[in-house]
Amino acid sequence: AALPASLPMPRLQSDPALQQALLARLGLDPARPAVAFCPGAEYGPAKRWPERHYAALAGEFAARGYAVWLLGSKKDHAVAETIVSLAPGCCVNLCGRSDIAEAADLLAASRLVVSNDSGLMHIAAAVERPLIALYGSSSPGFTPPLSPLARVLSLNLDCSPCFERICPLGHLNCLNGLVPQQVIAEIDFATLAGG
């Protein structure tokens, strides 16, 4: 059957008291504005924006006074550690330190989310946070973030979307070529500062 012309947007609620308790448990300063990065992708590396790009973006946010939280599962811990090492003092690795409901609370507590096409990207959309969704081997035509607050970035190369776990051409140009400056250009820092 054909899909309805208008699909309802998914919505998740986050309890502010639970958010505050979680921030305290993780040693995060609730007074400091935060952005959340979701650098993992369960499907494979062809959906992961390069660690060096996330690190450069973390440096930009840290220079503007933001805390940068790296969120994901235990499987994403090593990727996040690489980002931390490339951007010393700019971000905190929270991968594997929260369950999925707590990750939703952390996303809801952030001012902005930058994410690969992943489960956490969809959760960020559902908790109604401003979101920049990065696409490489997958397509926003099939798995878009369902939120009016989301902006999709994709280079739309001839070789993408390939839907492969690993770049079949060995260059991952679809994500390597999507540079941090393109993400920064999508961010309204004045609006973020206002909360």
PDB file of C-alpha atoms in Angstrom:
ATOM      1  CA  ALA A   1       0.000   0.000   0.000  1.00  0.00           C
ATOM      2  CA  ALA A   2       1.093   3.549  -0.590  1.00  0.00           C
ATOM      3  CA  LEU A   3       2.330   5.479   2.410  1.00  0.00           C
ATOM      4  CA  PRO A   4       0.109   8.265   3.670  1.00  0.00           C
ATOM      5  CA  ALA A   5       1.029  11.709   2.346  1.00  0.00           C
ATOM      6  CA  SER A   6       1.840  12.927   5.849  1.00  0.00           C
ATOM      7  CA  LEU A   7       3.517  10.754   8.467  1.00  0.00           C
ATOM      8  CA  PRO A   8       3.420  11.687  12.162  1.00  0.00           C
ATOM      9  CA  MET A   9       6.722  12.820  13.631  1.00  0.00           C
ATOM     10  CA  PRO A  10       8.079  10.584  16.409  1.00  0.00           C
ATOM     11  CA  ARG A  11       8.251  12.298  19.790  1.00  0.00           C
ATOM     12  CA  LEU A  12      10.068  11.302  22.977  1.00  0.00           C
ATOM     13  CA  GLN A  13       9.727  13.073  26.317  1.00  0.00           C
ATOM     14  CA  SER A  14      12.642  13.740  28.640  1.00  0.00           C
ATOM     15  CA  ASP A  15      12.167  14.406  32.346  1.00  0.00           C
ATOM     16  CA  PRO A  16      14.247  17.427  33.482  1.00  0.00           C
ATOM     17  CA  ALA A  17      14.770  15.913  36.945  1.00  0.00           C
ATOM     18  CA  LEU A  18      16.136  12.708  35.432  1.00  0.00           C
ATOM     19  CA  GLN A  19      18.365  14.781  33.155  1.00  0.00           C
ATOM     20  CA  GLN A  20      19.844  16.631  36.120  1.00  0.00           C
ATOM     21  CA  ALA A  21      20.440  13.425  38.070  1.00  0.00           C
ATOM     22  CA  LEU A  22      22.147  11.875  35.053  1.00  0.00           C
ATOM     23  CA  LEU A  23      24.363  14.919  34.505  1.00  0.00           C
ATOM     24  CA  ALA A  24      25.394  14.762  38.167  1.00  0.00           C
ATOM     25  CA  ARG A  25      26.170  11.033  37.964  1.00  0.00           C
ATOM     26  CA  LEU A  26      28.324  11.559  34.888  1.00  0.00           C
ATOM     27  CA  GLY A  27      30.077  14.599  36.373  1.00  0.00           C
ATOM     28  CA  LEU A  28      28.770  16.983  33.702  1.00  0.00           C
ATOM     29  CA  ASP A  29      28.238  20.664  34.449  1.00  0.00           C
ATOM     30  CA  PRO A  30      24.527  21.433  33.927  1.00  0.00           C
ATOM     31  CA  ALA A  31      25.253  25.164  33.688  1.00  0.00           C
ATOM     32  CA  ARG A  32      27.581  24.805  30.696  1.00  0.00           C
ATOM     33  CA  PRO A  33      25.826  24.634  27.319  1.00  0.00           C
ATOM     34  CA  ALA A  34      26.557  21.363  25.554  1.00  0.00           C
ATOM     35  CA  VAL A  35      26.472  19.906  22.091  1.00  0.00           C
ATOM     36  CA  ALA A  36      26.240  16.183  21.484  1.00  0.00           C
ATOM     37  CA  PHE A  37      28.127  14.293  18.797  1.00  0.00           C
ATOM     38  CA  CYS A  38      27.074  10.779  17.806  1.00  0.00           C
ATOM     39  CA  PRO A  39      30.154   9.479  15.972  1.00  0.00           C
ATOM     40  CA  GLY A  40      29.224   5.794  15.796  1.00  0.00           C
ATOM     41  CA  ALA A  41      27.224   3.808  13.291  1.00  0.00           C
ATOM     42  CA  GLU A  42      26.333   0.207  14.008  1.00  0.00           C
ATOM     43  CA  TYR A  43      26.018  -0.573  10.306  1.00  0.00           C
ATOM     44  CA  GLY A  44      29.669   0.082   9.538  1.00  0.00           C
ATOM     45  CA  PRO A  45      32.434   2.603   8.802  1.00  0.00           C
ATOM     46  CA  ALA A  46      30.897   3.780   5.514  1.00  0.00           C
ATOM     47  CA  LYS A  47      28.299   5.622   7.633  1.00  0.00           C
ATOM     48  CA  ARG A  48      30.829   7.247  10.002  1.00  0.00           C
ATOM     49  CA  TRP A  49      32.030  10.797   9.479  1.00  0.00           C
ATOM     50  CA  PRO A  50      35.820  10.778  10.011  1.00  0.00           C
ATOM     51  CA  GLU A  51      37.133  11.181  13.548  1.00  0.00           C
ATOM     52  CA  ARG A  52      39.415  14.041  12.459  1.00  0.00           C
ATOM     53  CA  HIS A  53      36.362  15.984  11.233  1.00  0.00           C
ATOM     54  CA  TYR A  54      34.519  15.445  14.521  1.00  0.00           C
ATOM     55  CA  ALA A  55      37.678  16.547  16.374  1.00  0.00           C
ATOM     56  CA  ALA A  56      37.960  19.757  14.340  1.00  0.00           C
ATOM     57  CA  LEU A  57      34.297  20.504  15.017  1.00  0.00           C
ATOM     58  CA  ALA A  58      34.790  19.802  18.737  1.00  0.00           C
ATOM     59  CA  GLY A  59      37.597  22.367  18.756  1.00  0.00           C
ATOM     60  CA  GLU A  60      35.279  24.964  17.231  1.00  0.00           C
ATOM     61  CA  PHE A  61      32.622  24.390  19.879  1.00  0.00           C
ATOM     62  CA  ALA A  62      35.094  24.252  22.768  1.00  0.00           C
ATOM     63  CA  ALA A  63      36.566  27.590  21.647  1.00  0.00           C
ATOM     64  CA  ARG A  64      33.051  29.057  21.888  1.00  0.00           C
ATOM     65  CA  GLY A  65      32.590  27.741  25.447  1.00  0.00           C
ATOM     66  CA  TYR A  66      30.508  24.642  24.751  1.00  0.00           C
ATOM     67  CA  ALA A  67      30.927  21.256  26.349  1.00  0.00           C
ATOM     68  CA  VAL A  68      31.089  18.526  23.708  1.00  0.00           C
ATOM     69  CA  TRP A  69      29.610  15.138  24.647  1.00  0.00           C
ATOM     70  CA  LEU A  70      30.431  12.079  22.560  1.00  0.00           C
ATOM     71  CA  LEU A  71      27.508   9.655  22.794  1.00  0.00           C
ATOM     72  CA  GLY A  72      27.154   6.053  21.702  1.00  0.00           C
ATOM     73  CA  SER A  73      27.378   2.458  22.792  1.00  0.00           C
ATOM     74  CA  LYS A  74      30.396   0.592  24.169  1.00  0.00           C
ATOM     75  CA  LYS A  75      31.178  -0.372  20.561  1.00  0.00           C
ATOM     76  CA  ASP A  76      31.664   3.338  19.774  1.00  0.00           C
ATOM     77  CA  HIS A  77      34.083   3.926  22.667  1.00  0.00           C
ATOM     78  CA  ALA A  78      37.271   3.479  20.589  1.00  0.00           C
ATOM     79  CA  VAL A  79      36.052   5.825  17.838  1.00  0.00           C
ATOM     80  CA  ALA A  80      35.225   8.441  20.481  1.00  0.00           C
ATOM     81  CA  GLU A  81      38.618   7.970  22.151  1.00  0.00           C
ATOM     82  CA  THR A  82      40.278   8.793  18.834  1.00  0.00           C
ATOM     83  CA  ILE A  83      38.260  12.023  18.685  1.00  0.00           C
ATOM     84  CA  VAL A  84      39.255  12.864  22.264  1.00  0.00           C
ATOM     85  CA  SER A  85      42.940  12.292  21.431  1.00  0.00           C
ATOM     86  CA  LEU A  86      42.710  14.496  18.316  1.00  0.00           C
ATOM     87  CA  ALA A  87      40.969  17.301  20.242  1.00  0.00           C
ATOM     88  CA  PRO A  88      42.559  17.249  23.717  1.00  0.00           C
ATOM     89  CA  GLY A  89      40.469  18.948  26.378  1.00  0.00           C
ATOM     90  CA  CYS A  90      37.610  19.658  23.972  1.00  0.00           C
ATOM     91  CA  CYS A  91      35.221  16.765  24.559  1.00  0.00           C
ATOM     92  CA  VAL A  92      34.208  13.990  26.921  1.00  0.00           C
ATOM     93  CA  ASN A  93      33.706  10.382  25.858  1.00  0.00           C
ATOM     94  CA  LEU A  94      30.381   9.147  27.222  1.00  0.00           C
ATOM     95  CA  CYS A  95      30.124   6.145  24.880  1.00  0.00           C
ATOM     96  CA  GLY A  96      28.992   3.101  26.826  1.00  0.00           C
ATOM     97  CA  ARG A  97      28.290   5.111  29.986  1.00  0.00           C
ATOM     98  CA  SER A  98      24.533   5.395  29.493  1.00  0.00           C
ATOM     99  CA  ASP A  99      21.707   3.179  28.370  1.00  0.00           C
ATOM    100  CA  ILE A 100      19.463   4.174  25.482  1.00  0.00           C
ATOM    101  CA  ALA A 101      16.934   6.023  27.678  1.00  0.00           C
ATOM    102  CA  GLU A 102      19.742   7.967  29.359  1.00  0.00           C
ATOM    103  CA  ALA A 103      21.249   8.764  25.962  1.00  0.00           C
ATOM    104  CA  ALA A 104      17.872  10.254  25.026  1.00  0.00           C
ATOM    105  CA  ASP A 105      18.019  12.424  28.153  1.00  0.00           C
ATOM    106  CA  LEU A 106      21.549  13.581  27.268  1.00  0.00           C
ATOM    107  CA  LEU A 107      20.476  14.409  23.726  1.00  0.00           C
ATOM    108  CA  ALA A 108      17.471  16.328  25.071  1.00  0.00           C
ATOM    109  CA  ALA A 109      19.775  18.288  27.408  1.00  0.00           C
ATOM    110  CA  SER A 110      22.046  19.400  24.552  1.00  0.00           C
ATOM    111  CA  ARG A 111      21.712  22.544  22.457  1.00  0.00           C
ATOM    112  CA  LEU A 112      22.591  20.798  19.186  1.00  0.00           C
ATOM    113  CA  VAL A 113      23.292  17.287  17.938  1.00  0.00           C
ATOM    114  CA  VAL A 114      25.682  16.355  15.128  1.00  0.00           C
ATOM    115  CA  SER A 115      25.227  12.747  14.109  1.00  0.00           C
ATOM    116  CA  ASN A 116      25.896  10.129  11.504  1.00  0.00           C
ATOM    117  CA  ASP A 117      22.855   8.315  10.119  1.00  0.00           C
ATOM    118  CA  SER A 118      22.290   6.139  13.185  1.00  0.00           C
ATOM    119  CA  GLY A 119      19.791   5.185  15.839  1.00  0.00           C
ATOM    120  CA  LEU A 120      20.886   8.102  18.024  1.00  0.00           C
ATOM    121  CA  MET A 121      20.229  10.463  15.110  1.00  0.00           C
ATOM    122  CA  HIS A 122      16.600   9.325  15.117  1.00  0.00           C
ATOM    123  CA  ILE A 123      16.389   9.710  18.892  1.00  0.00           C
ATOM    124  CA  ALA A 124      17.803  13.252  18.629  1.00  0.00           C
ATOM    125  CA  ALA A 125      15.074  14.039  16.110  1.00  0.00           C
ATOM    126  CA  ALA A 126      12.426  12.544  18.408  1.00  0.00           C
ATOM    127  CA  VAL A 127      13.531  14.637  21.428  1.00  0.00           C
ATOM    128  CA  GLU A 128      13.245  17.675  19.165  1.00  0.00           C
ATOM    129  CA  ARG A 129      16.806  18.949  19.301  1.00  0.00           C
ATOM    130  CA  PRO A 130      18.388  20.957  16.500  1.00  0.00           C
ATOM    131  CA  LEU A 131      20.197  18.297  14.499  1.00  0.00           C
ATOM    132  CA  ILE A 132      22.744  18.098  11.720  1.00  0.00           C
ATOM    133  CA  ALA A 133      22.538  14.656  10.143  1.00  0.00           C
ATOM    134  CA  LEU A 134      25.537  13.482   8.109  1.00  0.00           C
ATOM    135  CA  TYR A 135      24.995  10.996   5.286  1.00  0.00           C
ATOM    136  CA  GLY A 136      27.572   8.977   3.372  1.00  0.00           C
ATOM    137  CA  SER A 137      26.737   5.473   2.169  1.00  0.00           C
ATOM    138  CA  SER A 138      23.075   5.745   3.139  1.00  0.00           C
ATOM    139  CA  SER A 139      20.282   7.974   1.896  1.00  0.00           C
ATOM    140  CA  PRO A 140      18.060  10.495   3.662  1.00  0.00           C
ATOM    141  CA  GLY A 141      15.448   9.468   1.123  1.00  0.00           C
ATOM    142  CA  PHE A 142      15.165   6.139   2.941  1.00  0.00           C
ATOM    143  CA  THR A 143      16.086   6.959   6.566  1.00  0.00           C
ATOM    144  CA  PRO A 144      15.598  10.694   7.138  1.00  0.00           C
ATOM    145  CA  PRO A 145      15.566  12.313  10.553  1.00  0.00           C
ATOM    146  CA  LEU A 146      11.880  13.016  11.094  1.00  0.00           C
ATOM    147  CA  SER A 147      12.078  16.499  12.547  1.00  0.00           C
ATOM    148  CA  PRO A 148      11.615  20.034  11.247  1.00  0.00           C
ATOM    149  CA  LEU A 149      14.702  20.946  13.309  1.00  0.00           C
ATOM    150  CA  ALA A 150      16.980  18.606  11.336  1.00  0.00           C
ATOM    151  CA  ARG A 151      19.317  19.618   8.553  1.00  0.00           C
ATOM    152  CA  VAL A 152      20.700  16.907   6.304  1.00  0.00           C
ATOM    153  CA  LEU A 153      24.190  17.147   4.840  1.00  0.00           C
ATOM    154  CA  SER A 154      25.228  14.871   1.998  1.00  0.00           C
ATOM    155  CA  LEU A 155      27.597  15.405  -0.905  1.00  0.00           C
ATOM    156  CA  ASN A 156      25.323  13.364  -3.205  1.00  0.00           C
ATOM    157  CA  LEU A 157      28.253  11.911  -5.112  1.00  0.00           C
ATOM    158  CA  ASP A 158      27.692   9.672  -8.111  1.00  0.00           C
ATOM    159  CA  CYS A 159      28.851   6.675  -6.052  1.00  0.00           C
ATOM    160  CA  SER A 160      26.474   7.317  -3.160  1.00  0.00           C
ATOM    161  CA  PRO A 161      24.317   6.112  -1.704  1.00  0.00           C
ATOM    162  CA  CYS A 162      25.935   2.703  -2.128  1.00  0.00           C
ATOM    163  CA  PHE A 163      24.386   1.227   1.056  1.00  0.00           C
ATOM    164  CA  GLU A 164      27.605  -0.682   1.764  1.00  0.00           C
ATOM    165  CA  ARG A 165      29.137  -1.168   5.219  1.00  0.00           C
ATOM    166  CA  ILE A 166      32.626  -0.418   3.896  1.00  0.00           C
ATOM    167  CA  CYS A 167      33.351   1.893   0.965  1.00  0.00           C
ATOM    168  CA  PRO A 168      33.606  -0.437  -2.072  1.00  0.00           C
ATOM    169  CA  LEU A 169      35.901   2.075  -3.825  1.00  0.00           C
ATOM    170  CA  GLY A 170      38.230   2.427  -0.834  1.00  0.00           C
ATOM    171  CA  HIS A 171      38.145   6.239  -0.617  1.00  0.00           C
ATOM    172  CA  LEU A 172      35.017   7.142   1.414  1.00  0.00           C
ATOM    173  CA  ASN A 173      34.864  10.439  -0.477  1.00  0.00           C
ATOM    174  CA  CYS A 174      31.203  10.839   0.468  1.00  0.00           C
ATOM    175  CA  LEU A 175      32.232  11.546   4.080  1.00  0.00           C
ATOM    176  CA  ASN A 176      35.914  12.538   3.798  1.00  0.00           C
ATOM    177  CA  GLY A 177      34.876  15.353   1.457  1.00  0.00           C
ATOM    178  CA  LEU A 178      32.151  16.583   3.802  1.00  0.00           C
ATOM    179  CA  VAL A 179      34.399  18.972   5.719  1.00  0.00           C
ATOM    180  CA  PRO A 180      33.785  20.555   9.145  1.00  0.00           C
ATOM    181  CA  GLN A 181      33.400  24.012   7.591  1.00  0.00           C
ATOM    182  CA  GLN A 182      30.286  22.764   5.781  1.00  0.00           C
ATOM    183  CA  VAL A 183      28.796  21.684   9.104  1.00  0.00           C
ATOM    184  CA  ILE A 184      29.764  24.963  10.779  1.00  0.00           C
ATOM    185  CA  ALA A 185      28.028  26.873   7.967  1.00  0.00           C
ATOM    186  CA  GLU A 186      24.762  25.111   8.913  1.00  0.00           C
ATOM    187  CA  ILE A 187      24.917  26.197  12.567  1.00  0.00           C
ATOM    188  CA  ASP A 188      23.189  29.308  13.836  1.00  0.00           C
ATOM    189  CA  PHE A 189      25.452  30.044  16.797  1.00  0.00           C
ATOM    190  CA  ALA A 190      23.359  33.042  17.899  1.00  0.00           C
ATOM    191  CA  THR A 191      20.266  30.866  18.246  1.00  0.00           C
ATOM    192  CA  LEU A 192      22.244  28.163  20.079  1.00  0.00           C
ATOM    193  CA  ALA A 193      23.587  30.687  22.570  1.00  0.00           C
ATOM    194  CA  GLY A 194      20.023  31.643  23.464  1.00  0.00           C
ATOM    195  CA  GLY A 195      19.241  28.073  24.499  1.00  0.00           C
TER     196      GLY A 195
END
